[in-house]
């Protein structure tokens, strides 16, 4: 299966800014006092969003842009991958979010919007009520899917409940692989808030920070699963994780005029991540991908997320495919 079958959804943010509710466990976000004199964050984020979206379209990636609700206080709306996923059997999953203001990002009319874009939705699996019990699972922030082999990977944290992860995998008929990943903050090992900053799985490769997994058995289990599914493992350091080298996503240029089997893969990332990869790593990634990068400094600095977090894959079937 293609890395991203149909296209992606991006949400254009109209009130982007530092979200104090997520900064408690997202250590990629700086302290608010350090940002007191940063002006026009929302305007800068919009420019970064538009540049990134245009670059994706130029390379033939199908991008559906949805606007957020400017009347709501949703500073992280640019990261839609956390609250919904779509699947090739027509399933849409809605996820429970840890931060109260992030729960407002969920669009009540998402099913109608996706159907209006020409996709078939046959089932909505709403896991969001679990957030009232403190059971959190934040979409493809919490989980990294290997769609081809039916495997879901998850680093357990405050935002990724292990039992709910396994229940979700059972509902989606995917094999769960869980582990614990950490980063060092002021000399202390703390859980990495989302799996997708230390792991990215493409068709032919996996970018992973094995050093973030302190437990040897868990590290070996993850490595074995990646290798057994045919991935070439590209190992990144904890320093590269901080540069968002793990927060990349392989896409397919579905808008290309060439036949599907020959359409190019696009590996989307920020300029920060691009500069963070070594030349050897970039050469390896370019064996299968065109590397696309744009500047996302404001979104990364204030939001604590990067390119992958901005992209929600559309795996749904087309409602009326040509005969």
Short mmCIF file of C-alpha atoms in Angstrom, two decimals, residues 14-15 67-75 104:
data_model
loop_
_atom_site.label_atom_id
_atom_site.label_comp_id
_atom_site.label_asym_id
_atom_site.label_seq_id
_atom_site.Cartn_x
_atom_site.Cartn_y
_atom_site.Cartn_z
CA UNK A 14 -6.26 31.41 12.72
CA UNK A 15 -5.30 31.72 16.37
CA UNK A 67 -10.11 26.19 8.21
CA UNK A 68 -10.40 26.10 11.97
CA UNK A 69 -13.05 28.02 13.89
CA UNK A 70 -11.56 31.46 14.64
CA UNK A 71 -14.06 32.00 17.46
CA UNK A 72 -12.55 29.17 19.53
CA UNK A 73 -9.42 29.26 21.69
CA UNK A 74 -7.59 26.45 19.90
CA UNK A 75 -3.92 27.47 19.58
CA UNK A 104 -12.39 21.84 20.99
#
